[in-house]
Coordinates of C-alpha atoms in Angstrom, one line a residue:
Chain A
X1342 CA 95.1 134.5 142.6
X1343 CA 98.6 132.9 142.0
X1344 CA 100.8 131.6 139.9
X1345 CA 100.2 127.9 139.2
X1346 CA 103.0 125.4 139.9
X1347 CA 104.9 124.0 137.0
X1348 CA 105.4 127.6 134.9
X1349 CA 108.9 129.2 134.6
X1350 CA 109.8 132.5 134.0
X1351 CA 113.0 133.0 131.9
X1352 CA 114.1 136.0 130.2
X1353 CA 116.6 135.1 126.9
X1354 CA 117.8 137.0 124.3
X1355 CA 115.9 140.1 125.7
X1356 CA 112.4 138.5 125.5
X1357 CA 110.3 137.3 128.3
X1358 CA 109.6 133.5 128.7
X1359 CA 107.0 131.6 130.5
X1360 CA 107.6 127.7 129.7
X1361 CA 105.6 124.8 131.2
X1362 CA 108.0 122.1 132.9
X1363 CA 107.2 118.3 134.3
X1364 CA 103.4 117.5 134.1
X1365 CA 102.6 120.9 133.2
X1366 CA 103.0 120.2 129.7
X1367 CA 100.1 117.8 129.9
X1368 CA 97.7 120.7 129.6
X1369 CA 99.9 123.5 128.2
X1370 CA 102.1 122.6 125.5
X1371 CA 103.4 126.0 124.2
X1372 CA 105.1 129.1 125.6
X1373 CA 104.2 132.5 126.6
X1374 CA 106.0 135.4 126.1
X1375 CA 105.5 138.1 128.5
X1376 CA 106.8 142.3 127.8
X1377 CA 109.1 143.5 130.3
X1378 CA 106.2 144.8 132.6
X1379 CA 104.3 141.9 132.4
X1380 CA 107.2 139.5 133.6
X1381 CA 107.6 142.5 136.5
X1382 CA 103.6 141.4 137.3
X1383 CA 104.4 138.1 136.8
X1384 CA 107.3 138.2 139.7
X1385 CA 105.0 139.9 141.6
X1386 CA 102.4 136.9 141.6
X1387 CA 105.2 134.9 142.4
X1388 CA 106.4 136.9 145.4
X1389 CA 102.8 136.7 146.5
X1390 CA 100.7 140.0 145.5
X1391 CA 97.2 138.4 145.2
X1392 CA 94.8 140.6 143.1
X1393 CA 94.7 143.5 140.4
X1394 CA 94.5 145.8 143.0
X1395 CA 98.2 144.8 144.4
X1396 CA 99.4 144.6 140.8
X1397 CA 98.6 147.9 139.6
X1398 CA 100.3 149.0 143.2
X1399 CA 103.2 147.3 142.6
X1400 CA 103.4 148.5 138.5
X1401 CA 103.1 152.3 139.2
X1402 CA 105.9 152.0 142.5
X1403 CA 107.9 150.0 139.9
X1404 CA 107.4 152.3 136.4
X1405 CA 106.8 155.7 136.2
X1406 CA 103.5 155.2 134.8
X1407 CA 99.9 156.7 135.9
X1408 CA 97.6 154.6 137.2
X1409 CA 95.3 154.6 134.3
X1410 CA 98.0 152.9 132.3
X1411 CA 98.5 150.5 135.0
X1412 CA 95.2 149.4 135.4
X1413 CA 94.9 149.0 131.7
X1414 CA 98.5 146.9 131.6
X1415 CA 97.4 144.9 134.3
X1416 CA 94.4 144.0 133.0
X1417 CA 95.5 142.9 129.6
X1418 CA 98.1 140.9 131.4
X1419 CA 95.6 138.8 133.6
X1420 CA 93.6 138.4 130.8
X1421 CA 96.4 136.8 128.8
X1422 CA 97.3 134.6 131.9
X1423 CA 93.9 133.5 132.8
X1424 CA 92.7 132.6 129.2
X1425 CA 95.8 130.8 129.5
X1426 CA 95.3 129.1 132.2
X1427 CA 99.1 130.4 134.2
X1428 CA 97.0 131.1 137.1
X1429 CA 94.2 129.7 139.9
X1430 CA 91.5 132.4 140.5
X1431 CA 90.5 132.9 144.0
X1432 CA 87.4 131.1 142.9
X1433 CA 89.8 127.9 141.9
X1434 CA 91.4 127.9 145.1
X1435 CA 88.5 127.9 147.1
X1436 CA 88.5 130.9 149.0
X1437 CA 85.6 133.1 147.4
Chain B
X654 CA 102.5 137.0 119.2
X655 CA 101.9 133.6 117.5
X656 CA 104.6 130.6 117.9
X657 CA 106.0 131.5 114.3
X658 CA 107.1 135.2 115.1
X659 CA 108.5 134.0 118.7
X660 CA 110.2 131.2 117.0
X661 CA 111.9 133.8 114.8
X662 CA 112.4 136.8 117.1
X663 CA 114.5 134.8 119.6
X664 CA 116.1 133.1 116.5
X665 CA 117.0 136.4 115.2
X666 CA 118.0 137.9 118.6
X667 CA 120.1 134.8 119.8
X668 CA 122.1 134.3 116.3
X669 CA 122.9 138.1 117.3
X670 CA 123.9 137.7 120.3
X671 CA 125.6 134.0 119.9
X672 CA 123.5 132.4 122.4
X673 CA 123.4 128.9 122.3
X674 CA 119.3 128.4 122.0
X675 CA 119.4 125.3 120.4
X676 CA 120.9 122.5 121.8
X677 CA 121.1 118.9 120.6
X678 CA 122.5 115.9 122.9
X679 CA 123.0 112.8 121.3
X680 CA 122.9 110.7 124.6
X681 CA 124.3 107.3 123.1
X682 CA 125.5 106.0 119.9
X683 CA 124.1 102.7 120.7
X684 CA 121.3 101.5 118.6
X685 CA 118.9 99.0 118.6
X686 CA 118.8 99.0 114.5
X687 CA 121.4 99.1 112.3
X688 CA 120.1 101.0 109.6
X689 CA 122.6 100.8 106.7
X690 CA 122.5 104.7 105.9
X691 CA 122.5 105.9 109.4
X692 CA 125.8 108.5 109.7
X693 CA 127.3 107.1 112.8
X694 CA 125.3 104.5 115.3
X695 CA 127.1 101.6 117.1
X696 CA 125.6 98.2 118.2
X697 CA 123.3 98.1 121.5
X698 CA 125.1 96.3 123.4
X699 CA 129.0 97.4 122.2
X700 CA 130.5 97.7 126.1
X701 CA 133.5 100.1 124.1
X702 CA 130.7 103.5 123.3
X703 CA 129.1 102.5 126.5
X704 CA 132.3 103.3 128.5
X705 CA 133.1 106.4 126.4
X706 CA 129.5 108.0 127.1
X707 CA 128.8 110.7 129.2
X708 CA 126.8 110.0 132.8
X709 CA 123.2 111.0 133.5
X710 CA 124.6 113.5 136.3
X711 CA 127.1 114.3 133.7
X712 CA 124.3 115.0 130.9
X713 CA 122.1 116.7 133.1
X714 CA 125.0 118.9 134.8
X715 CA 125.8 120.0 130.9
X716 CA 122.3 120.8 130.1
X717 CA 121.9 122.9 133.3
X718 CA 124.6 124.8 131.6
X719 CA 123.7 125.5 128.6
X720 CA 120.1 126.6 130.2
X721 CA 121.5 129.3 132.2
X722 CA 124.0 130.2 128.7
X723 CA 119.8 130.6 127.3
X724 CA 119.5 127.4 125.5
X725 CA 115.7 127.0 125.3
X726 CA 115.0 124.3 122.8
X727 CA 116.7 120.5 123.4
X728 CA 116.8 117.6 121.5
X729 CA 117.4 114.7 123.3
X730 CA 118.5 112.1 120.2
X731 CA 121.0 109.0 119.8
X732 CA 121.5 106.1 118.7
X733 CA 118.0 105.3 120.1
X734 CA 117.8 107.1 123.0
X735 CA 115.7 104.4 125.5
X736 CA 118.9 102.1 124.4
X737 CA 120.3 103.8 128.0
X738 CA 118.9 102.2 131.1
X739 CA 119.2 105.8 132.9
X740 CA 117.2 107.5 129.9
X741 CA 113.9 108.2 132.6
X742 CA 116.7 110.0 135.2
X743 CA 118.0 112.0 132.5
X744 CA 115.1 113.4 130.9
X745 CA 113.2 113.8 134.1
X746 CA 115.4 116.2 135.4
X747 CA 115.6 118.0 132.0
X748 CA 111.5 118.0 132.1
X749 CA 111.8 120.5 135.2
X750 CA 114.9 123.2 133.7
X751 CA 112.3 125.4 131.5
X752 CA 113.4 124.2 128.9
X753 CA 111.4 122.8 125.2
X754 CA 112.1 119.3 125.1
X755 CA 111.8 116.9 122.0
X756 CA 113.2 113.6 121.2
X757 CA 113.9 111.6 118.5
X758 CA 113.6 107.7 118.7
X759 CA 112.8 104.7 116.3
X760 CA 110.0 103.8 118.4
X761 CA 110.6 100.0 118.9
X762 CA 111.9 99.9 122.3
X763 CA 108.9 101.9 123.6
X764 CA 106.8 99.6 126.4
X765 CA 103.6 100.7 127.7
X766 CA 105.5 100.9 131.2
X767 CA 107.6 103.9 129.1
X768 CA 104.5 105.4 127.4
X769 CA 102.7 105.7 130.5
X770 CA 105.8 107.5 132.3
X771 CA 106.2 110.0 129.1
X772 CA 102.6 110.6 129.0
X773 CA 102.4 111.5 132.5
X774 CA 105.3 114.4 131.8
X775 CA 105.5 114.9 127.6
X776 CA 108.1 116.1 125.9
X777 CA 106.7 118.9 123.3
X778 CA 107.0 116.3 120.8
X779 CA 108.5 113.4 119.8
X780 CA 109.4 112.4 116.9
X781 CA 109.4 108.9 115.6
X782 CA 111.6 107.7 112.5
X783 CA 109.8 105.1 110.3
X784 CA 112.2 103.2 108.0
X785 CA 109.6 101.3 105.6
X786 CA 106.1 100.0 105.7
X787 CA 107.0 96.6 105.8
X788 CA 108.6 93.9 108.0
X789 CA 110.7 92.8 104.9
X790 CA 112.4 96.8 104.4
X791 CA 112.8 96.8 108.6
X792 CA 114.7 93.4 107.8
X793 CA 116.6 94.8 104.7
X794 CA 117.5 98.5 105.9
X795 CA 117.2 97.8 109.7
X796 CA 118.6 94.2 110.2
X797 CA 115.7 93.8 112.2
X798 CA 112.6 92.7 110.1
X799 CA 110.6 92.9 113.9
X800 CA 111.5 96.4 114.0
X801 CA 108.4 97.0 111.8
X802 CA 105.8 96.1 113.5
X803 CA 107.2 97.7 117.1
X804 CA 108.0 100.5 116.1
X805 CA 104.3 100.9 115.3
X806 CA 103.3 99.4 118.5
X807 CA 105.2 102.4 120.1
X808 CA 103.9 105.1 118.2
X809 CA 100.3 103.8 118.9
X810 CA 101.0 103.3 122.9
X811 CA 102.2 107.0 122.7
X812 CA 99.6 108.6 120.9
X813 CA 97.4 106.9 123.2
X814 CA 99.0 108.5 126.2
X815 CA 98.3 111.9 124.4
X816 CA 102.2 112.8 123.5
X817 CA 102.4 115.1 120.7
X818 CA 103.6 112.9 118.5
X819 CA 105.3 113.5 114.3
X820 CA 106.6 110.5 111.9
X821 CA 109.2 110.9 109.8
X822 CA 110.8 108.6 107.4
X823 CA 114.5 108.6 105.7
X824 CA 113.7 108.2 102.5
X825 CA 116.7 105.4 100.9
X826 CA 116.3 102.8 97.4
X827 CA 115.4 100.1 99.7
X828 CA 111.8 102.0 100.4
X829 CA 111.3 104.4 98.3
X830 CA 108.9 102.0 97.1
X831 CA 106.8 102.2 100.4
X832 CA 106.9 106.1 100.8
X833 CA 103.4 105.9 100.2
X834 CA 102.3 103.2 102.5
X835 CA 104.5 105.5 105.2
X836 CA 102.1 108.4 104.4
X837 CA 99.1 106.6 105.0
X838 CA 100.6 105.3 107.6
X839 CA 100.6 108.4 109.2
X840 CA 97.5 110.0 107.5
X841 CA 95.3 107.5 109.2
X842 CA 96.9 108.2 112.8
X843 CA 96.5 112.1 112.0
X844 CA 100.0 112.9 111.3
X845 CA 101.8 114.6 108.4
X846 CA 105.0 112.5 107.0
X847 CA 108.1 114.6 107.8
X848 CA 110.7 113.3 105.3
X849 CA 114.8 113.1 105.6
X850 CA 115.6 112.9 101.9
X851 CA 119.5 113.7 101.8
X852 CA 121.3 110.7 103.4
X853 CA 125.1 112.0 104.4
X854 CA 127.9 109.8 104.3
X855 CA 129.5 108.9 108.2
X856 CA 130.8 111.5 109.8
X857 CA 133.3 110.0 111.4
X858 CA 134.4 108.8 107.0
X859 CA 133.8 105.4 107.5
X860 CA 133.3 104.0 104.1
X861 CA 130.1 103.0 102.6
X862 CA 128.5 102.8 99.5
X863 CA 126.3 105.5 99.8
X864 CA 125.2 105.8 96.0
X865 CA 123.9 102.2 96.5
X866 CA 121.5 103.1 99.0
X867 CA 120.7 106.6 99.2
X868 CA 118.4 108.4 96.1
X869 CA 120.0 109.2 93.0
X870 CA 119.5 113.0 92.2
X871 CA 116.7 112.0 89.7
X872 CA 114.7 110.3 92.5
X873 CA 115.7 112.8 95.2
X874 CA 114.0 115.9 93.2
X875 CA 111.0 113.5 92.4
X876 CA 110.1 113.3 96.0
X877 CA 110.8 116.6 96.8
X878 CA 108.2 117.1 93.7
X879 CA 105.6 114.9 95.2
X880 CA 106.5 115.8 99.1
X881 CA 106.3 119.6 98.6
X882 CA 103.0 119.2 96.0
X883 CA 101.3 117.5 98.9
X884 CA 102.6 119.9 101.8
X885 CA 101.6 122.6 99.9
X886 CA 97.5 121.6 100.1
X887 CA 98.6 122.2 103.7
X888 CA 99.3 125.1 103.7
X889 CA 96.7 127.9 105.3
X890 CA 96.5 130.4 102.4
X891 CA 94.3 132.0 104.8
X892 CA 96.4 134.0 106.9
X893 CA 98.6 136.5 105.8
X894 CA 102.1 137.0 107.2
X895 CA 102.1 140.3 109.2
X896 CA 104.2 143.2 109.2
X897 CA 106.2 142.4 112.3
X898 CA 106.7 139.0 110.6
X899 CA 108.0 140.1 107.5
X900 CA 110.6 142.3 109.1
X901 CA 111.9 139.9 111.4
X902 CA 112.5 137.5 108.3
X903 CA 114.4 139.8 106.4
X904 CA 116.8 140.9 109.5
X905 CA 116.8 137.3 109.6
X906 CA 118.5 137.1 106.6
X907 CA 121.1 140.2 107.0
X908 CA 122.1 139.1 110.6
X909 CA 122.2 135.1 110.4
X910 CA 123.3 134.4 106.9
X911 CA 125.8 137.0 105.6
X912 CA 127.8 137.0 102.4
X913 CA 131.4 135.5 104.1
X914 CA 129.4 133.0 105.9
X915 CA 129.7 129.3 105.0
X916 CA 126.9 128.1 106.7
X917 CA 123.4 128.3 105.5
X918 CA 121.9 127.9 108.6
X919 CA 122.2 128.5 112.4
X920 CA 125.5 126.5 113.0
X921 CA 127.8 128.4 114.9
X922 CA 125.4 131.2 115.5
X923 CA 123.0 129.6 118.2
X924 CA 122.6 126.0 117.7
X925 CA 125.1 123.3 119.1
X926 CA 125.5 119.7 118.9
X927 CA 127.2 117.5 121.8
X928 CA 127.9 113.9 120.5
X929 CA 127.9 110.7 122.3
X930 CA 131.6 110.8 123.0
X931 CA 131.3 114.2 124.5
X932 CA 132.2 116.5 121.8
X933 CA 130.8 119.6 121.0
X934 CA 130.1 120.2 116.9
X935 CA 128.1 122.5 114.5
X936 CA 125.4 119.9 113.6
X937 CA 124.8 116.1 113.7
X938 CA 127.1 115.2 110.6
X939 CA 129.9 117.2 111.0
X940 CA 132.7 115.5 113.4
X941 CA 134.9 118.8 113.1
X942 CA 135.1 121.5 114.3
X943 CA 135.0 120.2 117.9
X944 CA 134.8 121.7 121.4
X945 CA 135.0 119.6 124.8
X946 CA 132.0 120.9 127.0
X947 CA 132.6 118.2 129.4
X948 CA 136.5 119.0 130.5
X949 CA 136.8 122.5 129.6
X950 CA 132.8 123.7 130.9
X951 CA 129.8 124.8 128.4
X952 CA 130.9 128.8 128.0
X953 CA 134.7 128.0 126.9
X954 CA 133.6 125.2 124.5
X955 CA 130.8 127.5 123.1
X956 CA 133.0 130.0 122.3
X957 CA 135.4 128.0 121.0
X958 CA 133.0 126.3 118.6
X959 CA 131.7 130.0 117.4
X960 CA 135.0 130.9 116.6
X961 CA 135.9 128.0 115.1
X962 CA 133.0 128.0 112.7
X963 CA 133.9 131.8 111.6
X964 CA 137.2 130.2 110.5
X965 CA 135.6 127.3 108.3
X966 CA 136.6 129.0 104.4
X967 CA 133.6 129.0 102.0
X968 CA 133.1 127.2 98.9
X969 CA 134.5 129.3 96.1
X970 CA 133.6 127.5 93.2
X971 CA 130.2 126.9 94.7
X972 CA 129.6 130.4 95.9
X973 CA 130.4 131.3 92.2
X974 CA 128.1 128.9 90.9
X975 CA 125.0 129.3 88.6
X976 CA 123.2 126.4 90.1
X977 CA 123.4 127.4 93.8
X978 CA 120.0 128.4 94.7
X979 CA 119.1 125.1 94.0
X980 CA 121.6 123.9 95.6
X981 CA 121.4 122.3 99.2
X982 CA 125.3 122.5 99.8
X983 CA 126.6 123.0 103.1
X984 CA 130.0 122.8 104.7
X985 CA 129.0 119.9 106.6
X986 CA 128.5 117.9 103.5
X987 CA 131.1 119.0 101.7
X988 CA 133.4 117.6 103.7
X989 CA 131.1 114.7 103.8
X990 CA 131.1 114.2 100.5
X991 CA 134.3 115.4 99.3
X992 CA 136.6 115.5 102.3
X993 CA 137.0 119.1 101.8
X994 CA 135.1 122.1 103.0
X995 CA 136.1 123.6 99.5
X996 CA 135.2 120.8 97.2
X997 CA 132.4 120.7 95.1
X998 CA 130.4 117.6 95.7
X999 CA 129.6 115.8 92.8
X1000 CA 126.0 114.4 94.0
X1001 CA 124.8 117.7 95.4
X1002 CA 125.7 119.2 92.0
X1003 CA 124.1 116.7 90.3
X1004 CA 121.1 117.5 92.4
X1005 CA 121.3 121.0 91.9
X1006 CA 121.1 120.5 87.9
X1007 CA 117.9 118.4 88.3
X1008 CA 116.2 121.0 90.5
X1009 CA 117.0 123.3 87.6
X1010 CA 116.0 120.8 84.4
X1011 CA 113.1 119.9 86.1
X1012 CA 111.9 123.8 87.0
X1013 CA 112.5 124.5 83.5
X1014 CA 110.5 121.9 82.3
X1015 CA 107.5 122.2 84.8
X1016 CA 107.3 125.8 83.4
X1017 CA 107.5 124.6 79.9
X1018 CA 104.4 122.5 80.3
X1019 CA 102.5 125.5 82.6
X1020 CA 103.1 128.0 79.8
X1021 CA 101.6 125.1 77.1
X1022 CA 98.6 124.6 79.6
X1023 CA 98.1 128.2 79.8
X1024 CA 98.0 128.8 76.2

């Protein structure tokens, strides 16, 4: 999966942005705000980690945090991107 | 978290932190309209504001600024904003910073050429001003009796474009008598009627008459009566505010608006202003304090608006008054009104008073109804 195009990340005041920008807004006229760990997943779909698996690697080199906890954080956050609609599925992109 | 408790965690965390969230760019002072009560617009085609306004590259270059300072809300407002020929190169780049764009406009100079361009990239909303429901209170209010029917014209290409799209209306003598033709208006398009009920004098102190056009006190608190009876069967009684929401309300209150502070609201805490000429101000109707964004960069005229604010001396007499929470004084219109920031103002007192008569009265009559 990856990020779609037309979302920015932007941290102000301490809190964790995702805004829409250009034609974006078309379909997602809002903003998102992500915790501290989940803009640190949300860099890592940018920098190109591809599926939970990769996330939950990434979280637990990142945090001290077991991998139970990651799995679970990770989760929630896909779940709150994909209902979303921040992100094309591998399914999306054609290559399931 | 829901839009509400965002809205108000970053408002809380920003006025804190005196970041500039909310900024407000009036590109041009050049109208198309020359609305009688309007506090500062200039004639389209007056080659004098032209020369004085900023660039596009200038405009964009200031915004980009003020992004990276963590302004995340922008108002894009004049004058009438598609009054500039480089409007589309402005707000196209400003569509791509991150940032939460809405503009206000009169509507009349929208073409489906511009609709189609703005639908393709929307603005969060836009928000159309409505100044009658009639060619004849466009000609009387407006000087532009054609206005009318335009304006409507544009609101109808945009909505359907699918912008997010609110009316408002500034409610004056010359169409009070329409307000409700403005609501339906609206009502049949889907929209709620925002309403601008306080009309300030110029900000700049050129003099008007503005007890001939604007609402006496006695007709201002009857259409807050009939606007706020009407927005309250809105209202979702529904859903309960939550904890989390609660508290950040009430550190709302003890961080933004303390005792020695004259403003009550987010001026000089994280909202700005930049006028057509360049200056930065507290608000849309105050011309002082000012700041220079465009010589001296964002940061340095940021700071030196905060600070300038903090210095602005509170309204004894008003602070000391028993009619202030119904009041809606400010220092902006005090010195409006008055020419002082330490003046009372005769018409917001007078307004004040009426709240209070009226209150009174309206629990006179539930207390008889009751028994």
């Amino acid at each position: 999966m990856r990020v779609r195009d037309g979302f920015m990340l932007r941290e102000i005041a301490g809190s964790w942005i995702v805004v829409p920008i250009g034609e974006r807004v078309v379909e997602f006229n809002g903003l998102i705000c992500l915790s501290e760990s989940g803009a640190f997943l949300w860099k890592s779909l940018e920098s190109g980690v591809e599926n939970e698996e990769g996330l939950v690697k990434a979280l637990t080199m990142e945090y001290d945090v077991d991998e139970e906890t990651a799995v679970s954080d990770t989760r929630e956050f896909l779940a709150t991107i994909i209902k979303s609609g921040l992100v094309e599925t591998e399914y999306e992109m054609g290559t399931a | 978290m829901k839009w509400g408790q965002l809205s108000a965690l970053l408002g809380m965390k920003s006025m804190k932190q005196h970041i500039p969230l909310i900024g407000e760019f009036e590109l041009t002072g050049r109208c198309n309209l020359g609305c009688k009560m309007c506090y500062m617009s200039h004639k389209i085609d007056d080659s004098k504001v032209l020369y004085k306004e900023p660039s596009a590259k200038e405009w964009i270059e200031l915004a980009r600024e003020a992004r990276d300072m963590g302004m995340l809300f922008i108002l894009l407002t004049g004058g009438e904003v598609f009054a500039r020929s480089d409007f589309r190169e402005i707000y196209t780049e400003i569509s791509m910073m991150g940032l939460t764009t809405t503009i206000y406009s009169n509507g009349t100079l929208i073409t489906p050429q511009i609709a189609s361009w703005l639908g393709s990239r929307p603005p969060s909303q836009i928000e159309i001003t409505l100044y009658g429901a009639s060619q004849e209170s466009y000609e009387k209010i407006c000087g532009n009796g054609d206005g009318f029917h335009r304006a409507l014209r544009g609101i109808d290409l945009l909505l359907d474009q699918g912008v997010n799209l609110q009316i408002r209306t500034t409610v004056v003598k010359d169409n009070i008598h329409e307000f409700e033709k403005m609501k339906e208006i609206a009502g049949i398009r889907g929209i709620k009627l925002g309403v601008v009920n306080y009309v300030s004098p110029r900000r700049d102190h050129l003099g008007k008459n503005y007890d001939e056009m604007r609402l006496s006190p006695k007709e201002l608190v009857d259409l807050e009566e009939i606007h706020s009876a009407a927005q309250a069967h809105q209202v979702n009684l529904s859903e309960p505010l939550s904890e989390d929401s609660l508290n950040i309300h009430k550190e709302l209150l003890e961080i933004g608006f303390q005792e020695d502070d004259p403003f009550p609201c987010s001026c000089g805490k994280n909202t700005f202003w930049v006028t057509w000429d360049g200056r930065m101000v507290p608000c849309s109707i105050m011309n002082k304090p000012e700041a220079y964004p465009f010589e001296e960069g964002f940061l340095s005229a940021w700071e030196s608006l905060i600070r300038q604010c903090s210095q602005i001396p509170k309204c004894k007499e008003c602070s000391a008054c028993d009619l202030k929470e119904y009041c809606m004084t400010c220092p902006a219109r005090l010195m409006n009104e008055t020419g002082s920031y330490e003046v009372p103002a005769s018409y917001l007192c007078q307004c004040a008073k009426e709240r209070k008569e009226r209150e009174g009265k309206n629990y006179e009559n539930l207390h008889k109804t009751n028994n």
